[in-house]
Coordinates of C-alpha atoms and ligand atoms in Angstrom, one line a residue:
M89 CA 111.1 100.8 68.8
P90 CA 114.5 99.0 67.8
Y91 CA 117.8 101.2 67.9
P92 CA 118.0 103.4 65.0
E93 CA 120.8 103.6 62.7
P94 CA 123.1 106.1 64.8
L95 CA 122.7 103.9 67.8
K96 CA 123.5 100.8 65.7
I97 CA 126.6 102.4 64.7
L98 CA 127.6 103.4 68.1
L99 CA 126.7 99.7 69.4
E100 CA 129.7 98.4 67.1
K101 CA 132.0 100.0 69.8
V102 CA 130.5 98.0 72.4
V103 CA 130.4 94.7 70.4
A104 CA 134.3 95.6 69.7
T105 CA 135.3 95.9 73.3
R106 CA 133.1 93.0 74.6
P107 CA 135.3 90.0 74.3
A108 CA 138.2 91.5 76.4
R109 CA 135.8 92.6 79.2
V110 CA 134.1 89.4 79.4
E111 CA 137.6 87.5 79.7
K112 CA 138.3 89.9 82.7
K113 CA 135.2 89.2 84.4
K114 CA 135.9 85.5 83.9
N115 CA 139.5 86.0 85.4
G116 CA 137.9 88.0 88.5
E117 CA 139.4 91.3 87.3
E118 CA 137.1 94.2 88.2
F119 CA 137.1 97.9 87.4
T120 CA 138.6 99.9 90.4
A121 CA 136.1 100.9 92.8
V122 CA 135.9 104.6 93.8
K123 CA 137.9 105.0 96.9
L124 CA 136.1 106.1 100.2
E125 CA 137.7 109.4 100.2
E126 CA 136.7 110.3 96.5
R127 CA 133.1 109.5 97.1
D128 CA 132.0 112.7 98.7
T129 CA 133.9 114.9 95.8
I130 CA 131.7 112.8 93.1
L131 CA 128.6 113.1 95.4
N132 CA 128.8 116.8 95.8
N133 CA 129.3 117.6 92.2
F134 CA 127.0 115.1 90.5
H135 CA 124.5 113.8 92.7
P136 CA 121.1 115.5 92.1
D137 CA 120.8 115.9 96.1
F138 CA 123.7 118.5 95.9
I139 CA 122.5 120.7 93.2
E140 CA 122.2 124.3 94.5
G141 CA 118.8 125.6 94.8
T142 CA 117.0 122.4 94.9
R143 CA 116.3 122.3 98.8
R144 CA 114.8 124.7 101.1
K145 CA 113.9 125.1 104.5
I146 CA 110.2 123.9 105.6
R147 CA 108.5 127.0 107.3
V148 CA 105.8 125.1 109.2
G149 CA 105.1 122.1 111.2
P150 CA 107.3 119.7 113.4
S151 CA 110.3 119.9 111.3
K152 CA 110.2 123.3 110.6
G153 CA 113.7 124.7 109.5
Y154 CA 114.7 121.4 108.0
A155 CA 115.7 121.9 104.3
I156 CA 114.5 119.4 101.8
S157 CA 113.6 119.0 98.1
N158 CA 111.5 121.9 97.0
E159 CA 108.9 119.5 95.7
F160 CA 108.4 118.0 99.4
V161 CA 108.4 121.5 100.8
D162 CA 105.9 122.6 98.4
L163 CA 103.7 119.9 99.6
L164 CA 104.2 120.3 103.2
E165 CA 103.5 124.1 102.8
S166 CA 100.0 123.3 101.2
K167 CA 96.6 123.2 102.8
S168 CA 94.3 120.6 103.2
R169 CA 92.0 119.5 100.4
M170 CA 89.0 119.4 102.5
N171 CA 87.3 121.9 104.8
P172 CA 87.4 120.3 108.2
D173 CA 84.3 122.2 109.2
L174 CA 82.2 120.3 106.3
V175 CA 83.3 116.7 107.7
N176 CA 80.7 114.9 109.9
L177 CA 82.7 113.0 112.5
S178 CA 79.5 112.1 114.5
Q179 CA 78.5 109.3 112.4
P180 CA 81.5 107.0 111.3
D181 CA 81.1 105.5 107.6
Y182 CA 83.4 102.7 108.7
E183 CA 84.5 101.5 112.3
T184 CA 87.3 99.1 112.8
D185 CA 90.2 98.2 115.2
I186 CA 92.9 99.0 113.1
L187 CA 92.9 101.3 109.8
V188 CA 95.7 100.6 107.7
I189 CA 96.4 103.2 105.1
G190 CA 97.9 101.8 101.9
A191 CA 97.8 98.3 100.4
G192 CA 101.5 97.7 99.3
G193 CA 103.9 95.4 101.0
A194 CA 103.9 97.1 104.3
G195 CA 100.2 97.7 104.6
T196 CA 99.4 94.2 103.6
A197 CA 102.0 92.5 105.9
A198 CA 100.8 94.9 108.7
A199 CA 97.2 93.9 108.1
I200 CA 98.0 90.1 108.0
L201 CA 99.9 90.3 111.4
A202 CA 97.3 92.4 113.2
A203 CA 94.4 90.1 112.0
E204 CA 96.6 87.2 113.4
N205 CA 96.7 89.1 116.7
G206 CA 93.0 89.4 117.0
A207 CA 92.3 92.7 115.6
R208 CA 89.8 93.5 113.0
V209 CA 91.4 95.4 110.1
L210 CA 90.2 98.0 107.4
I211 CA 92.7 98.6 104.5
A212 CA 91.9 101.6 102.5
T213 CA 94.1 102.2 99.5
K214 CA 94.2 104.8 96.8
L215 CA 94.3 102.4 93.9
R216 CA 93.8 98.6 93.8
H217 CA 95.2 96.3 96.4
G218 CA 98.9 95.7 95.5
D219 CA 99.3 98.7 93.2
A220 CA 102.5 99.7 95.1
N221 CA 106.2 100.0 94.6
T222 CA 106.4 96.7 96.1
M223 CA 104.7 95.0 93.1
M224 CA 107.3 96.8 90.9
A225 CA 110.4 95.9 93.0
E226 CA 112.5 93.5 90.8
G227 CA 116.1 92.3 91.9
G228 CA 115.6 91.1 95.4
I229 CA 115.2 90.9 99.2
Q230 CA 118.3 90.6 101.4
A231 CA 118.6 88.5 104.3
A232 CA 121.8 87.0 106.0
D233 CA 120.5 83.4 106.3
K234 CA 123.5 81.3 105.3
V235 CA 124.9 80.1 108.4
G236 CA 128.6 80.1 108.5
K237 CA 128.9 82.3 105.4
D238 CA 126.9 85.4 106.5
S239 CA 125.6 86.9 109.4
P240 CA 123.3 89.8 110.4
Y241 CA 126.3 91.3 111.7
Y242 CA 127.8 91.8 108.3
H243 CA 124.5 92.6 106.8
Y244 CA 124.1 95.6 109.5
L245 CA 127.6 96.8 108.7
D246 CA 126.6 97.1 105.0
V247 CA 123.4 98.9 105.7
L248 CA 125.2 101.5 107.9
G249 CA 128.1 101.9 105.3
G250 CA 125.6 102.1 102.4
G251 CA 123.8 104.9 104.4
H252 CA 126.7 106.9 105.2
F253 CA 126.8 105.7 108.8
V254 CA 123.9 108.0 109.9
N255 CA 121.2 105.5 110.0
D256 CA 119.1 104.9 113.2
P257 CA 121.1 102.2 114.6
E258 CA 118.2 100.4 116.3
L259 CA 116.2 100.5 113.2
A260 CA 118.9 99.1 111.2
Y261 CA 119.5 96.3 113.9
T262 CA 115.8 95.5 113.8
L263 CA 115.9 95.2 110.1
V264 CA 118.7 92.9 109.6
M265 CA 118.0 90.7 112.8
N266 CA 114.4 90.1 111.4
A267 CA 115.5 89.4 108.0
P268 CA 116.0 85.5 107.8
D269 CA 112.6 85.1 109.4
A270 CA 111.0 87.4 106.9
I271 CA 112.2 85.2 104.2
R272 CA 110.9 81.9 106.2
W273 CA 107.5 83.6 106.6
L274 CA 107.3 84.6 102.9
E275 CA 108.2 80.9 101.9
D276 CA 105.7 79.5 104.5
L277 CA 103.0 81.5 102.7
G278 CA 104.3 80.2 99.3
A279 CA 106.5 82.7 97.7
S280 CA 108.4 81.1 95.2
F281 CA 112.2 82.2 95.2
S282 CA 114.7 81.1 92.6
K283 CA 116.4 78.0 93.8
Y284 CA 119.0 75.3 92.6
E285 CA 117.8 72.0 91.7
D286 CA 118.9 70.6 95.0
G287 CA 116.4 73.1 96.9
R288 CA 119.1 75.7 97.8
M289 CA 118.0 79.4 97.5
K290 CA 119.9 81.4 94.8
T291 CA 121.6 84.4 96.1
M292 CA 123.5 87.2 94.6
H293 CA 125.4 90.4 95.4
G294 CA 123.9 93.6 95.2
G295 CA 125.7 97.4 95.2
G296 CA 127.5 97.7 98.8
T297 CA 126.9 94.2 100.0
C298 CA 129.9 92.1 101.3
R299 CA 128.1 88.9 101.0
K300 CA 125.8 87.3 98.6
R301 CA 122.7 87.4 100.4
M302 CA 120.0 88.8 97.7
H303 CA 117.1 86.2 97.6
Y304 CA 115.0 86.6 94.3
A305 CA 112.3 85.5 92.1
A306 CA 113.8 86.0 88.8
D307 CA 113.6 89.7 88.0
I308 CA 109.9 90.2 89.5
T309 CA 110.6 89.4 93.1
G310 CA 108.3 92.3 94.2
A311 CA 105.4 91.0 92.2
E312 CA 105.9 87.4 93.9
I313 CA 105.9 88.8 97.3
M314 CA 103.0 91.1 96.6
K315 CA 101.0 88.5 95.2
T316 CA 101.7 86.0 97.9
I317 CA 100.8 88.4 100.7
R318 CA 97.8 89.8 99.0
D319 CA 96.5 86.2 98.8
E320 CA 97.2 85.7 102.3
A321 CA 95.4 88.8 103.5
R322 CA 92.3 87.7 101.3
N323 CA 92.5 84.5 103.0
H324 CA 91.7 86.6 106.1
E325 CA 88.6 87.9 104.9
D326 CA 86.8 87.4 108.2
M327 CA 89.2 89.9 109.9
I328 CA 90.5 92.3 107.0
D329 CA 88.4 94.3 104.8
V330 CA 89.9 96.3 101.8
I331 CA 88.3 99.5 100.1
E332 CA 89.9 100.3 96.9
F333 CA 90.1 103.7 95.1
C334 CA 89.6 105.3 98.5
P335 CA 92.7 107.1 99.6
A336 CA 93.1 108.8 103.2
V337 CA 93.1 112.5 103.0
E338 CA 93.5 113.5 106.7
L339 CA 93.9 111.9 109.9
V340 CA 91.4 112.2 112.6
L341 CA 92.8 112.8 116.3
D342 CA 90.8 112.2 119.5
E343 CA 90.7 115.0 122.4
H344 CA 93.8 113.5 123.9
G345 CA 95.7 113.6 120.9
R346 CA 95.6 109.9 120.2
C347 CA 95.1 108.9 116.3
A348 CA 91.5 107.8 116.0
G349 CA 91.1 107.2 112.2
A350 CA 91.2 109.2 109.0
V351 CA 89.0 110.9 106.5
L352 CA 88.8 108.8 103.3
Y353 CA 87.9 110.3 99.7
N354 CA 86.0 108.0 97.3
L355 CA 87.9 108.7 93.9
E356 CA 84.9 107.6 92.0
T357 CA 82.1 109.6 93.8
S358 CA 84.3 112.5 95.4
E359 CA 82.5 111.6 98.6
Y360 CA 84.4 112.0 101.9
Y361 CA 84.1 109.3 104.6
F362 CA 85.1 108.9 108.1
A363 CA 86.8 105.5 109.2
K364 CA 87.0 105.3 112.8
A365 CA 89.9 103.2 114.5
K366 CA 91.5 102.6 117.5
A367 CA 95.1 102.6 115.8
V368 CA 96.1 103.7 112.6
I369 CA 99.2 102.0 110.4
M370 CA 100.6 104.7 107.7
A371 CA 101.8 102.6 104.9
T372 CA 101.4 104.7 102.0
G373 CA 104.7 104.2 100.5
G374 CA 107.0 106.7 98.5
S375 CA 107.0 109.8 96.3
G376 CA 108.5 109.3 92.9
R377 CA 105.5 110.6 91.2
L378 CA 106.8 114.1 92.6
H379 CA 109.3 114.0 89.8
I380 CA 111.9 115.5 91.9
Q381 CA 114.0 117.8 89.5
G382 CA 112.1 116.6 86.8
F383 CA 113.5 113.3 87.0
M384 CA 111.7 110.1 85.5
T385 CA 110.7 107.4 88.1
T386 CA 110.4 103.8 88.6
N387 CA 107.4 104.5 90.9
H388 CA 103.9 103.3 90.6
Y389 CA 101.2 105.9 89.8
G390 CA 99.9 106.6 93.1
A391 CA 103.6 107.4 94.8
T392 CA 102.7 110.8 95.8
A393 CA 103.9 111.1 99.5
D394 CA 100.4 111.4 100.8
G395 CA 101.2 109.7 104.2
I396 CA 104.1 112.0 104.9
V397 CA 101.7 115.2 104.6
M398 CA 98.9 113.7 106.6
A399 CA 101.2 112.4 109.4
Y400 CA 103.3 115.8 109.4
R401 CA 100.1 117.7 109.9
A402 CA 99.3 115.7 112.9
G403 CA 102.7 116.3 114.4
V404 CA 104.9 113.7 113.2
P405 CA 108.4 114.9 112.3
V406 CA 110.3 113.8 109.1
S407 CA 114.0 112.9 108.8
F408 CA 116.4 111.8 106.1
L409 CA 114.1 113.4 103.4
H410 CA 117.0 115.5 102.3
T411 CA 118.3 112.5 100.3
V412 CA 116.3 110.9 97.6
Q413 CA 117.5 107.7 95.7
Y414 CA 118.2 107.9 92.0
H415 CA 118.3 104.4 90.7
P416 CA 121.5 104.1 88.7
T417 CA 119.7 102.0 85.6
G418 CA 116.3 103.3 84.5
V419 CA 115.3 102.9 80.9
V420 CA 116.1 106.1 78.8
F421 CA 115.3 104.4 75.1
P422 CA 112.8 103.6 74.0
E423 CA 111.1 106.5 75.3
Q424 CA 107.7 104.6 75.9
A425 CA 109.3 102.9 78.6
E426 CA 111.2 105.8 80.2
G427 CA 112.1 105.7 83.8
I428 CA 111.3 101.9 84.2
L429 CA 113.4 100.2 86.5
I430 CA 116.2 97.8 85.2
T431 CA 117.1 95.8 88.1
E432 CA 120.7 96.1 89.7
K433 CA 120.8 92.3 89.3
F434 CA 122.1 92.8 85.7
R435 CA 125.2 94.3 87.1
G436 CA 125.3 91.7 90.0
A437 CA 125.2 89.1 87.2
G438 CA 128.3 90.9 85.6
A439 CA 126.9 93.4 83.0
N440 CA 129.3 96.2 82.5
L441 CA 128.2 99.9 82.2
L442 CA 129.8 101.4 79.1
N443 CA 130.2 105.0 77.6
I444 CA 130.0 106.3 74.0
H445 CA 133.3 104.9 73.3
G446 CA 132.2 101.3 74.5
E447 CA 134.6 101.7 77.6
Q448 CA 133.7 100.9 81.1
F449 CA 134.1 103.9 83.4
V450 CA 132.6 102.5 86.7
Y451 CA 132.6 99.6 88.8
E452 CA 129.3 98.3 88.6
R453 CA 128.4 97.6 92.0
E454 CA 129.2 100.8 94.0
P455 CA 126.6 101.9 96.4
R456 CA 123.6 103.4 94.5
D457 CA 124.1 107.2 95.2
V458 CA 127.8 106.8 94.0
E459 CA 126.9 104.5 90.9
A460 CA 124.3 107.2 89.9
A461 CA 126.6 110.2 90.2
C462 CA 129.4 108.4 88.4
I463 CA 126.7 107.8 85.5
I464 CA 125.7 111.3 85.5
R465 CA 129.2 112.5 85.5
E466 CA 130.0 110.4 82.4
C467 CA 126.8 111.7 80.6
S468 CA 126.6 115.2 81.3
P469 CA 128.3 118.0 79.2
E470 CA 129.5 119.6 82.6
G471 CA 131.0 116.2 83.5
R472 CA 132.9 113.7 81.2
G473 CA 130.4 114.3 78.1
N474 CA 130.7 110.6 77.2
G475 CA 126.9 109.9 77.2
I476 CA 125.3 108.3 74.4
P477 CA 122.7 110.6 72.8
T478 CA 119.1 109.3 72.3
P479 CA 117.0 110.2 69.3
T480 CA 115.2 112.9 71.3
G481 CA 118.3 114.5 72.7
K482 CA 118.7 112.8 76.1
Y483 CA 121.9 110.9 77.1
G484 CA 122.2 107.4 78.4
I485 CA 125.0 105.0 79.3
W486 CA 125.0 101.2 77.8
L487 CA 124.1 98.5 80.2
D488 CA 125.9 95.4 78.4
S489 CA 123.2 92.6 79.1
P490 CA 124.6 90.3 76.6
M491 CA 127.9 89.8 78.7
I492 CA 125.6 87.8 81.0
D493 CA 125.0 84.9 78.5
M494 CA 128.6 84.8 77.5
L495 CA 129.6 84.6 81.2
K496 CA 126.8 82.2 82.6
G497 CA 125.6 80.3 79.5
E498 CA 123.3 81.1 76.8
G499 CA 119.6 81.7 77.6
T500 CA 120.6 83.2 81.1
V501 CA 119.2 86.5 80.4
R502 CA 115.8 85.0 79.0
K503 CA 115.6 82.8 82.0
E504 CA 116.8 85.2 84.8
F505 CA 115.5 88.4 83.5
P506 CA 112.1 87.6 81.8
G507 CA 110.3 90.8 82.7
K508 CA 113.0 92.8 81.0
H509 CA 113.5 90.5 78.2
I510 CA 109.8 90.5 77.3
L511 CA 109.5 94.3 77.8
F512 CA 112.3 95.2 75.5
R513 CA 111.2 92.4 73.1
R514 CA 108.1 94.5 72.5
F515 CA 110.3 97.3 71.1
G516 CA 112.2 95.0 68.8
I517 CA 115.3 94.7 71.2
D518 CA 116.6 91.6 72.3
I519 CA 118.7 92.2 75.5
S520 CA 120.4 89.0 75.4
K521 CA 121.9 90.3 72.0
E522 CA 122.0 94.0 72.6
P523 CA 122.7 96.3 75.6
M524 CA 120.1 98.5 77.1
L525 CA 120.4 102.1 77.2
I526 CA 120.0 103.6 80.7
H527 CA 120.0 106.7 82.9
P528 CA 119.4 107.3 86.7
T529 CA 115.9 107.5 87.5
L530 CA 114.2 108.6 90.7
H531 CA 113.3 105.4 92.7
Y532 CA 113.2 105.7 96.6
Q533 CA 112.4 107.9 99.4
N534 CA 115.4 107.3 101.6
G535 CA 113.7 109.3 104.6
G536 CA 110.2 109.7 105.9
L537 CA 108.2 109.8 109.2
D538 CA 110.2 109.1 112.5
I539 CA 109.3 105.9 114.0
N540 CA 111.0 103.7 116.6
S541 CA 111.6 100.0 116.5
K542 CA 107.9 99.2 117.2
C543 CA 107.0 101.4 114.3
E544 CA 105.4 103.9 116.7
T545 CA 105.3 107.6 115.7
N546 CA 105.1 110.2 118.4
V547 CA 101.4 110.4 117.9
P548 CA 99.9 107.8 120.1
G549 CA 98.1 105.3 118.1
L550 CA 99.7 106.1 114.9
F551 CA 102.2 103.6 113.4
A552 CA 104.2 103.9 110.4
A553 CA 106.0 101.3 108.1
G554 CA 107.7 101.0 104.8
E555 CA 108.9 103.6 102.3
V556 CA 107.0 106.2 104.2
S557 CA 109.2 106.0 107.2
G558 CA 112.8 107.1 107.7
G559 CA 115.8 106.2 109.5
V560 CA 116.7 102.6 108.9
H561 CA 118.4 103.3 105.6
G562 CA 120.2 106.6 106.7
E563 CA 120.7 108.8 103.8
N564 CA 121.1 105.9 101.1
R565 CA 119.3 102.5 101.0
L566 CA 121.0 99.5 99.5
M567 CA 119.4 97.2 96.8
G568 CA 117.0 94.5 98.5
N569 CA 116.6 96.3 101.7
S570 CA 113.4 98.0 100.8
L571 CA 111.3 94.7 100.1
L572 CA 112.9 93.7 103.3
D573 CA 111.7 96.8 105.2
V574 CA 108.3 96.4 104.0
I575 CA 108.1 92.8 105.4
V576 CA 109.8 93.3 108.6
F577 CA 108.5 96.8 109.7
G578 CA 104.9 95.8 108.1
R579 CA 104.7 92.9 110.3
L580 CA 106.1 94.6 113.3
A581 CA 103.6 97.5 113.0
G582 CA 100.8 95.0 112.8
E583 CA 101.9 93.3 116.0
F584 CA 102.5 96.5 117.9
A585 CA 99.3 98.3 116.9
S586 CA 97.3 95.1 117.8
E587 CA 99.1 95.3 121.2
F588 CA 98.4 99.0 121.5
I589 CA 94.7 98.5 121.2
R590 CA 94.6 95.7 123.6
E591 CA 96.4 97.9 126.1
N592 CA 94.7 101.2 125.7
G593 CA 91.0 102.1 126.2
E594 CA 88.5 103.7 124.1
I595 CA 89.2 106.6 122.0
G596 CA 87.8 109.9 123.2
A597 CA 85.9 112.6 121.3
V598 CA 87.3 112.9 117.7
N599 CA 88.1 116.1 115.9
L600 CA 90.2 117.6 113.0
D601 CA 91.6 120.5 115.0
H602 CA 95.2 119.9 114.1
V603 CA 93.9 120.3 110.3
R604 CA 92.6 123.8 111.2
R605 CA 95.7 124.6 113.1
Y606 CA 97.9 123.6 110.2
N607 CA 96.0 125.5 107.7
D608 CA 96.4 128.7 110.0
E609 CA 100.1 127.8 110.3
V610 CA 100.5 127.9 106.6
E611 CA 98.5 131.1 106.3
A612 CA 100.4 132.7 109.1
A613 CA 104.1 131.8 107.4
G614 CA 103.1 133.8 104.6
T615 CA 104.1 131.1 102.2
G616 CA 102.4 132.9 99.4
E617 CA 100.0 131.0 97.1
T618 CA 99.6 127.6 98.4
G619 CA 98.5 124.3 96.8
I620 CA 96.4 121.6 98.2
A621 CA 97.8 118.4 99.5
P622 CA 97.8 115.3 99.8
M623 CA 98.3 115.3 95.9
L624 CA 96.7 111.8 95.5
L625 CA 97.5 111.4 91.6
P626 CA 100.3 113.3 89.5
D627 CA 98.9 115.6 87.2
Y628 CA 100.5 115.4 83.6
S629 CA 98.1 117.6 81.7
N630 CA 99.8 120.4 79.8
P631 CA 99.5 124.1 80.8
E632 CA 96.7 125.0 78.5
V633 CA 94.7 122.2 79.9
K634 CA 95.6 123.0 83.7
E635 CA 94.4 126.6 83.1
K636 CA 90.9 125.3 82.1
Q637 CA 90.6 122.7 85.2
L638 CA 88.4 125.0 87.4
T639 CA 86.7 121.9 88.9
K640 CA 86.4 121.0 92.4
D641 CA 88.4 117.9 91.7
Y642 CA 91.4 120.2 90.9
F643 CA 91.0 122.6 93.6
G644 CA 89.6 120.2 96.1
T645 CA 86.7 121.0 98.3
L646 CA 88.7 123.5 100.4
S647 CA 85.8 126.1 100.5
Ligands
LIG1142 O1 115.7 97.3 96.3 C1 115.7 97.6 95.2 O2 115.3 99.0 95.0 C2 115.7 96.9 94.1 C3 115.9 95.4 94.4 C4 116.0 97.2 93.0 C5 116.5 96.6 91.8 O3 117.6 97.0 91.1 O4 116.1 95.4 91.5

């Protein structure tokens, strides 16, 4: 749907202020950044993480007492979706060296490295291979690989600064030190990054970066990376099997507490399978489909925190889950595209953020949490009340993409942002001529399962990599460090899991006792009526429909 008349009238203000703003950009004049000492005030008042009543303490499990979003607590205080007494573990349906749960960037990179290290791999995934947040990542992947101009040292400082200096330093060090090699690996596999005619990689700034180190493939970087590594995994078909539409629902441990596989659930037939393995890599990604505080999301349909639930029940603590990332710029109009990511790269290329008066109100490359909080402050009636009303009563902010063609030459928007150009064209909006209307959207799970720099959890034989893990990004991840995270830690998980199975003998008698214990703990905590988890898929049915969903699919096979 093109902009309706009332929005067209407001657009005139953007057009009126544009020439002066472009001139300023050309002269290198930037809007004043938020001072370090002001950041906390803005975050405390306007970032969704800090809204009173939106977090509570978990009452069960290894991180009991830790206060995180209510939506996470609801999941962690749920019971298993299956009755452990009904699962037959004596006859594995699948047997492999390493079971990888999840087939996004981290899971696929892990599978490739494990196979190259001689392990047989089974990837079990909820949807199709590549249906993951990695596929939907747009703007780029960071790596300090320009000798003389940048160094992992600066990258490290940026990671820590963005994360409020509470990141796990060893994980952050591992991330930045392995970054140049990650890019080389992807290029060698055939990933096609945007380049100058002389063959040099194009790089850009992202929010919170002190150097241009964002490598990208137009505005479809994640798709380029995912397609490349998925092809590579398929090239290893002698070592890697993939089963689709078959999510894991519980981990299986052996008598010594070592991870020994998982129970899988066939979404088509509702059958439960036992996949036995000498080691497991958890790579289930994020949780945007929990729609924390009702926020729209950039995440793919299967992003429901399943890995956190399963590993937590097996005894793995979580950290940094008290912060979630709201990407500053998600589509708020047209409503059919609500929540979809509009890459930060638009702001890196010079597009201003503007209020209802067509005025800039924030420097466009603040760290994400600060940028999102400033946008919410500008929009909300409790803040400055300068948001642009949409036809359905929401509020947004203009992202002035036409500036980019004026700054960098006609045709740049079409060439550098083909994904978004095509999307908006479907609705009759040419984003090289008209700005986009945006609002923060739930984007990333900053925290997750505790791991060390070998991707080991505290459960022997259980590894984790990518968005399901926590620590590397502290309380706020910077742009381009999630694609990097999945490649760096995915590869390391594959390497160290295959080392683990070489060094450790056969697994002992398998059981689901931890699931029974956890169900009992939930019951004893008196949390009241509990749900079942993992959630697997979000439920968008309306309340009247929900009331009549009395099937086993809705309630699981708990009894
Ligand atoms: O790392 C991200 O989240 C990313 C690259 C997002 C974007 O704005 O494109």
